[in-house]
Coordinates of C-alpha atoms in Angstrom, one line a residue:
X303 CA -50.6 2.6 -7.5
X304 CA -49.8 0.5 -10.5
X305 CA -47.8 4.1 -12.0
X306 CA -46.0 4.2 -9.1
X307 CA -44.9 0.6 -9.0
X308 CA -43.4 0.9 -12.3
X309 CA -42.0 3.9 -11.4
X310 CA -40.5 2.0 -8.8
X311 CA -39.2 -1.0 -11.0
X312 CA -37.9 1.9 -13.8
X313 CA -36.2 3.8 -11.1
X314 CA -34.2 0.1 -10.1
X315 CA -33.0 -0.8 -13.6
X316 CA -31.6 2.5 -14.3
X317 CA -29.5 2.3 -11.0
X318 CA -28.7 -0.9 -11.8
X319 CA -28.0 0.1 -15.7
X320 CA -25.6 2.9 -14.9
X321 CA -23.9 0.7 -11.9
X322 CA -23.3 -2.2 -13.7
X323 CA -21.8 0.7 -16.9
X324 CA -19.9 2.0 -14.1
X325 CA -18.2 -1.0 -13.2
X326 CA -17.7 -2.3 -16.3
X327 CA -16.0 1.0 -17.7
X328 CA -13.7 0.9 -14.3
X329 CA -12.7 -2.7 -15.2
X330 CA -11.4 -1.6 -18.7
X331 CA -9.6 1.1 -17.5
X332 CA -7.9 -1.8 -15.0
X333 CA -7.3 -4.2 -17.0
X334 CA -5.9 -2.5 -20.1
X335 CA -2.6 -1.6 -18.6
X336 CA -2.2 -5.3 -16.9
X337 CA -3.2 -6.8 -20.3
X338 CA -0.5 -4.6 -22.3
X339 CA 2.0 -5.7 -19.6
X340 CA 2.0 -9.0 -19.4
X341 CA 1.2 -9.3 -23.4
X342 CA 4.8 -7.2 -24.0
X343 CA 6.7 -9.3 -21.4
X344 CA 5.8 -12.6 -23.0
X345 CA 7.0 -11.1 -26.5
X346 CA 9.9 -12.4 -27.7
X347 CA 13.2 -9.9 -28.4
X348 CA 13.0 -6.4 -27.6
X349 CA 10.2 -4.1 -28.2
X350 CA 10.2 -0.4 -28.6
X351 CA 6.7 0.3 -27.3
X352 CA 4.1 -1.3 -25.4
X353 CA 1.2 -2.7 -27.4
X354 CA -1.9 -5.2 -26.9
X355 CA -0.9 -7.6 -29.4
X356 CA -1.1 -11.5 -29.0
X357 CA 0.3 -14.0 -31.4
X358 CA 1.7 -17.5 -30.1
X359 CA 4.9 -16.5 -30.3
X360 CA 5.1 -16.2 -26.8
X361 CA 8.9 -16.8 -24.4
X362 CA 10.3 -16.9 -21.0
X363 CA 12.7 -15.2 -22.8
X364 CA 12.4 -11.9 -20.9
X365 CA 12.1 -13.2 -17.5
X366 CA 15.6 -15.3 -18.1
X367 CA 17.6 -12.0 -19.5
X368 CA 15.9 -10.0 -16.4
X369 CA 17.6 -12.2 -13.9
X370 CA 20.8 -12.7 -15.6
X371 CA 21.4 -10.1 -17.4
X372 CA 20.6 -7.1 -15.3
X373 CA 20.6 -6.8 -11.1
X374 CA 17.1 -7.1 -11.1
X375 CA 17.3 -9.8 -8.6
X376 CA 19.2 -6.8 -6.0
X377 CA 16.3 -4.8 -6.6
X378 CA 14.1 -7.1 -5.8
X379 CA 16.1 -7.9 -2.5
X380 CA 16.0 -4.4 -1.5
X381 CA 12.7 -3.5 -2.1
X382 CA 11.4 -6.8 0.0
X383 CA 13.8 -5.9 3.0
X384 CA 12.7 -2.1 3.0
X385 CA 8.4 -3.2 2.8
X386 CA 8.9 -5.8 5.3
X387 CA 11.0 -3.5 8.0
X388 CA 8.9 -0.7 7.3
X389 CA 5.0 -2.8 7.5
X390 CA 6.4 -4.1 10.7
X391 CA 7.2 -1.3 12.1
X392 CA 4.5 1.1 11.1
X393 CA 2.3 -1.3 11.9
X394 CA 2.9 -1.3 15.9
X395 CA 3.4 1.7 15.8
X396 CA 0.1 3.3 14.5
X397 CA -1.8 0.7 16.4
X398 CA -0.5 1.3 19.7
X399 CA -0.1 5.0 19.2
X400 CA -3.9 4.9 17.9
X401 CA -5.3 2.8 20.8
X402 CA -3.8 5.4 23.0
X403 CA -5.3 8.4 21.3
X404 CA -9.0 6.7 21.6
X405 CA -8.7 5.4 25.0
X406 CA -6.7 7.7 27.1
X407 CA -7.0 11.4 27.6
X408 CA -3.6 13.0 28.4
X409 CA -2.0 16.7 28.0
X410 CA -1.0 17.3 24.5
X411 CA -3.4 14.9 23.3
X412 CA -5.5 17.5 21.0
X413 CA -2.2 19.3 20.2
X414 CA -0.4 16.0 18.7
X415 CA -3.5 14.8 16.7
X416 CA -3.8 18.4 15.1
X417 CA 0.5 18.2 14.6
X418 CA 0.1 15.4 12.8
X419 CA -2.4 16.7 10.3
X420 CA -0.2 19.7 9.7
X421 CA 2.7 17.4 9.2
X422 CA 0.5 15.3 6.7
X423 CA -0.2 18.4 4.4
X424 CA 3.9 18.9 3.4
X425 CA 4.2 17.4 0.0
X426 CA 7.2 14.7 -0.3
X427 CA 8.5 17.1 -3.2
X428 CA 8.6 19.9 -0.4
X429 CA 10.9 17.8 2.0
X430 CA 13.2 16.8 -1.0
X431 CA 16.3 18.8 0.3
X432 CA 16.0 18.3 3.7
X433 CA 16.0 14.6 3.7
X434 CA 18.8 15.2 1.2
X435 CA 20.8 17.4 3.6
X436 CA 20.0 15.1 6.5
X437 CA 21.4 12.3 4.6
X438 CA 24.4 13.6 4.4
X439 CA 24.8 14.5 8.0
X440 CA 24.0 11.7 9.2
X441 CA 26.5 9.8 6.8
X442 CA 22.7 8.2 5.2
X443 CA 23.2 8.6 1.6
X444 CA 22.7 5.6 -0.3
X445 CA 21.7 3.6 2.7
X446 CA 18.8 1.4 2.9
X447 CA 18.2 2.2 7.0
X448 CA 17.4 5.8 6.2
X449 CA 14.8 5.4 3.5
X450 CA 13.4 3.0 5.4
X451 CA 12.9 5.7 8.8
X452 CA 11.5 8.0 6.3
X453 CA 8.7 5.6 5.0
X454 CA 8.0 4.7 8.5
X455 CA 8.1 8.2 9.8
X456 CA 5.7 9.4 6.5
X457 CA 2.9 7.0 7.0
X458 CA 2.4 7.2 10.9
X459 CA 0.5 10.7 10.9
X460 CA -2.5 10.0 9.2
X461 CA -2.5 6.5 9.6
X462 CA -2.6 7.1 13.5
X463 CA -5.8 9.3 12.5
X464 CA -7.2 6.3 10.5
X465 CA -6.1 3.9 13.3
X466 CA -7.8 6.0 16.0
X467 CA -10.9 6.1 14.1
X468 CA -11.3 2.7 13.5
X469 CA -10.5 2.5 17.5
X470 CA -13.2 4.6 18.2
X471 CA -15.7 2.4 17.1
X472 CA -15.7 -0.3 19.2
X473 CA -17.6 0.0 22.2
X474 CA -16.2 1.3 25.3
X475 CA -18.1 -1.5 26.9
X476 CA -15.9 -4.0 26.2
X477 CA -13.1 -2.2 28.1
X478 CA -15.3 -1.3 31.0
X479 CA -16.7 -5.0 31.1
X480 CA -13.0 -6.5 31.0
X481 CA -12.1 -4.1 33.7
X482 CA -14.6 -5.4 36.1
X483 CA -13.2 -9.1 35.8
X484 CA -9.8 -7.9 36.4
X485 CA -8.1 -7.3 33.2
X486 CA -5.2 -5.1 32.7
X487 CA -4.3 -2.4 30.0
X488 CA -2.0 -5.2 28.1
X489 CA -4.8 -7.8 28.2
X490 CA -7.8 -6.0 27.1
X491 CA -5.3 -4.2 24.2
X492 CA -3.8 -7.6 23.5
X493 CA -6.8 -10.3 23.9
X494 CA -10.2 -7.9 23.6
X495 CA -9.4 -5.0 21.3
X496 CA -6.6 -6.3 18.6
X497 CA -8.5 -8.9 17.6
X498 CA -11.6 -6.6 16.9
X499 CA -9.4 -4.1 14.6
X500 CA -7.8 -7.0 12.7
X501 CA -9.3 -5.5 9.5
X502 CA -8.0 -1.7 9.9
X503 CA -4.4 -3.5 10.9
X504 CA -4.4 -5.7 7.5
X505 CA -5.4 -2.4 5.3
X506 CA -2.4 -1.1 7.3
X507 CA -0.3 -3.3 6.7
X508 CA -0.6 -3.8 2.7
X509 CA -0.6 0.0 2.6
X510 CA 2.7 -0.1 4.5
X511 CA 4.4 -2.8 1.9
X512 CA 3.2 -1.5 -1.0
X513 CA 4.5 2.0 -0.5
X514 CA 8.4 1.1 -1.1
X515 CA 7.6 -1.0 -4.1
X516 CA 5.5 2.1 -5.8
X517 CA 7.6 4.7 -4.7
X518 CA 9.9 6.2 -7.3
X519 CA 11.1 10.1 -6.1
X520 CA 12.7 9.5 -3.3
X521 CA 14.6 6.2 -3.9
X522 CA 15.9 8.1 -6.6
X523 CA 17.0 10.8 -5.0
X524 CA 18.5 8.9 -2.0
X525 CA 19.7 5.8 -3.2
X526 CA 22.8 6.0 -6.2
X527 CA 24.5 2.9 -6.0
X528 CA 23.1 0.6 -8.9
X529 CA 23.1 -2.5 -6.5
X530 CA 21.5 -0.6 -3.8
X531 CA 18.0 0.7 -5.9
X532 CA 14.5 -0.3 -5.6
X533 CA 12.3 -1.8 -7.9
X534 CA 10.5 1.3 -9.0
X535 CA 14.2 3.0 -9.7
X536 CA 15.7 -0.1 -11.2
X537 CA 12.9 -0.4 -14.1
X538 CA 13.0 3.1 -14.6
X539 CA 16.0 2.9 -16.1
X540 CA 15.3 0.3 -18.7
X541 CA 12.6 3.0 -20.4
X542 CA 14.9 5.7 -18.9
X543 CA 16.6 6.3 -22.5
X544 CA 14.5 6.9 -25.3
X545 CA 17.0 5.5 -28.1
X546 CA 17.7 2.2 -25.9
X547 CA 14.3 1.6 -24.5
X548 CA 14.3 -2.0 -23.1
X549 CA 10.1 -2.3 -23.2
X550 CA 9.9 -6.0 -22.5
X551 CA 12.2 -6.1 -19.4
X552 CA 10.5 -3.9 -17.8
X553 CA 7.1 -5.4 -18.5
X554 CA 8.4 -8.7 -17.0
X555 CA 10.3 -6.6 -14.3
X556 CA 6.8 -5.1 -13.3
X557 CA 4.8 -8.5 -13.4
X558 CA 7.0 -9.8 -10.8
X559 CA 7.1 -6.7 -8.8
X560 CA 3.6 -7.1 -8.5
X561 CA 4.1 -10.5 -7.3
X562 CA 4.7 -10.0 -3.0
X563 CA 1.4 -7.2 -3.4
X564 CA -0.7 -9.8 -4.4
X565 CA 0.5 -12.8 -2.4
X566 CA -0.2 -10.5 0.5
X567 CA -3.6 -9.3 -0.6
X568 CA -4.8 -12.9 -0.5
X569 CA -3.0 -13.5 2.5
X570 CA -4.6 -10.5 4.1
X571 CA -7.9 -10.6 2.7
X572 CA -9.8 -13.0 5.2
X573 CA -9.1 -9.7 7.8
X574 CA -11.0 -7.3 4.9
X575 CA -14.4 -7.4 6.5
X576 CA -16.5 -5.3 8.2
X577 CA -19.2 -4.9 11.5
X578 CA -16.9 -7.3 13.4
X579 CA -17.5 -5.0 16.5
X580 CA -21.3 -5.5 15.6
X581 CA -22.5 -7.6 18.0
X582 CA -19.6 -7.4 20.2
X583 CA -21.9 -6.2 23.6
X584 CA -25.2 -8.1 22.7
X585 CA -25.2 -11.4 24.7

């Protein structure tokens, strides 16, 4: 008994050994890069290379050339109307269109789900020309409105999936019980459901705003216009030349960027629990 008792206590500080290595290794690898960032964009003058070096010679410097000095400030503008427009809009969507896929049975239901998987598996890099060529049909080149569309219309298939899941699990009984006091489709969607699925909406909705600020392939290909890029595009050309590399811009240029992600987080975070739906039918 006692052999197995230790056994048991061995067994839980080698789980908790390797866990604890785990996360400790994972935090290193995190904060490296933000620690070389924010160390570079404090530097003073120009750098040719990021590097993990602090002294206390440390200026605003950057941050003042960034916004006077370069059309940082445009970028930044574009990139918050394109994540707002498209989080609001994705948003509904997938929430709607993902209570209706776990509540209702209609024709084309099974059809539509397995569409959008099918959809899902075409790389961006694979629908390059298309959204090029369509572009210039449509008169779209350089135009915020049809980047936009496309990060809507790219993150509705499998977030409707994701959506529907999360649907799923709360109990039909609530519907059924709202039903028999008289409510209607709207009210139990609007006063019984939403609130129950506020933590699947807020993941939604961060993913939704933080996709324009990291994407960088098809801003590029579809916005030309200086004034008109994003924020991933707009630092990208600071590092963009190897013999004019402007290192310490674009540190403080990412640092800010990272700015609305993280406001939002916090904002958001109070929804990131789980088991809401837990005890929704006991009672």
């Amino acid at each position: 008994m006692k052999a197995f008792f230790k056994d048991q206590r061995t067994s839980g500080f080698l789980t908790k050994f390797f866990t604890y290595l785990f996360l400790l290794a994972l935090s290193v690898v995190i904060l490296y890069p933000i620690l070389i960032t924010a160390s570079s964009a404090f530097k003073p003058g120009n750098i040719a290379a990021f590097t993990l070096e602090w002294s206390d010679n440390w200026t605003l410097n950057n941050f003042s050339r960034l916004f006077n000095d370069t059309l940082y400030l445009d970028w930044y503008r574009n990139t918050l109307i394109i994540a707002v427009t498209t989080m609001v809009f994705q948003v509904a969507i997938v929430t709607i269109a993902g209570y209706t896929y776990s509540r209702y049975r209609f024709k084309g239901r099974k059809n539509s789900l397995i569409f959008f998987l099918i959809i899902q598996m075409v790389p961006t890099m694979a629908a390059l020309t298309a959204f090029y060529v369509l572009a210039m049909l449509l008169g779209a080149l350089d135009q915020f409105w049809f980047l936009t569309l496309i990060y809507i219309g790219g993150g509705i298939p499998m977030n409707i999936w994701l959506m529907k899941g999360y649907f799923d699990t709360v109990p039909r009984d609530l519907d059924e019980s709202a039903k028999l006091d008289g409510a209607g489709h709207f009210r139990i969607f609007g006063q019984i459901i939403l609130p129950l699925v506020r933590p699947m909406i807020a993941v939604q909705a961060l993913w939704a705003f933080m996709g324009p600020f990291g994407d960088f392939l098809l801003a590029k290909f579809l916005l030309r216009t200086p004034e008109n890029l994003t924020i991933a595009v707009g630092l990208q050309s600071f590092i963009a030349n190897p013999q004019q590399q402007k290192v310490a811009l674009f540190a403080a240029g990412a640092i800010l960027a990272a700015l609305p992600i993280c406001l939002l987080f916090f904002f958001l975070q109070k929804n990131f629990v789980s088991g809401l739906t837990a005890g929704g039918t006991k009672g």
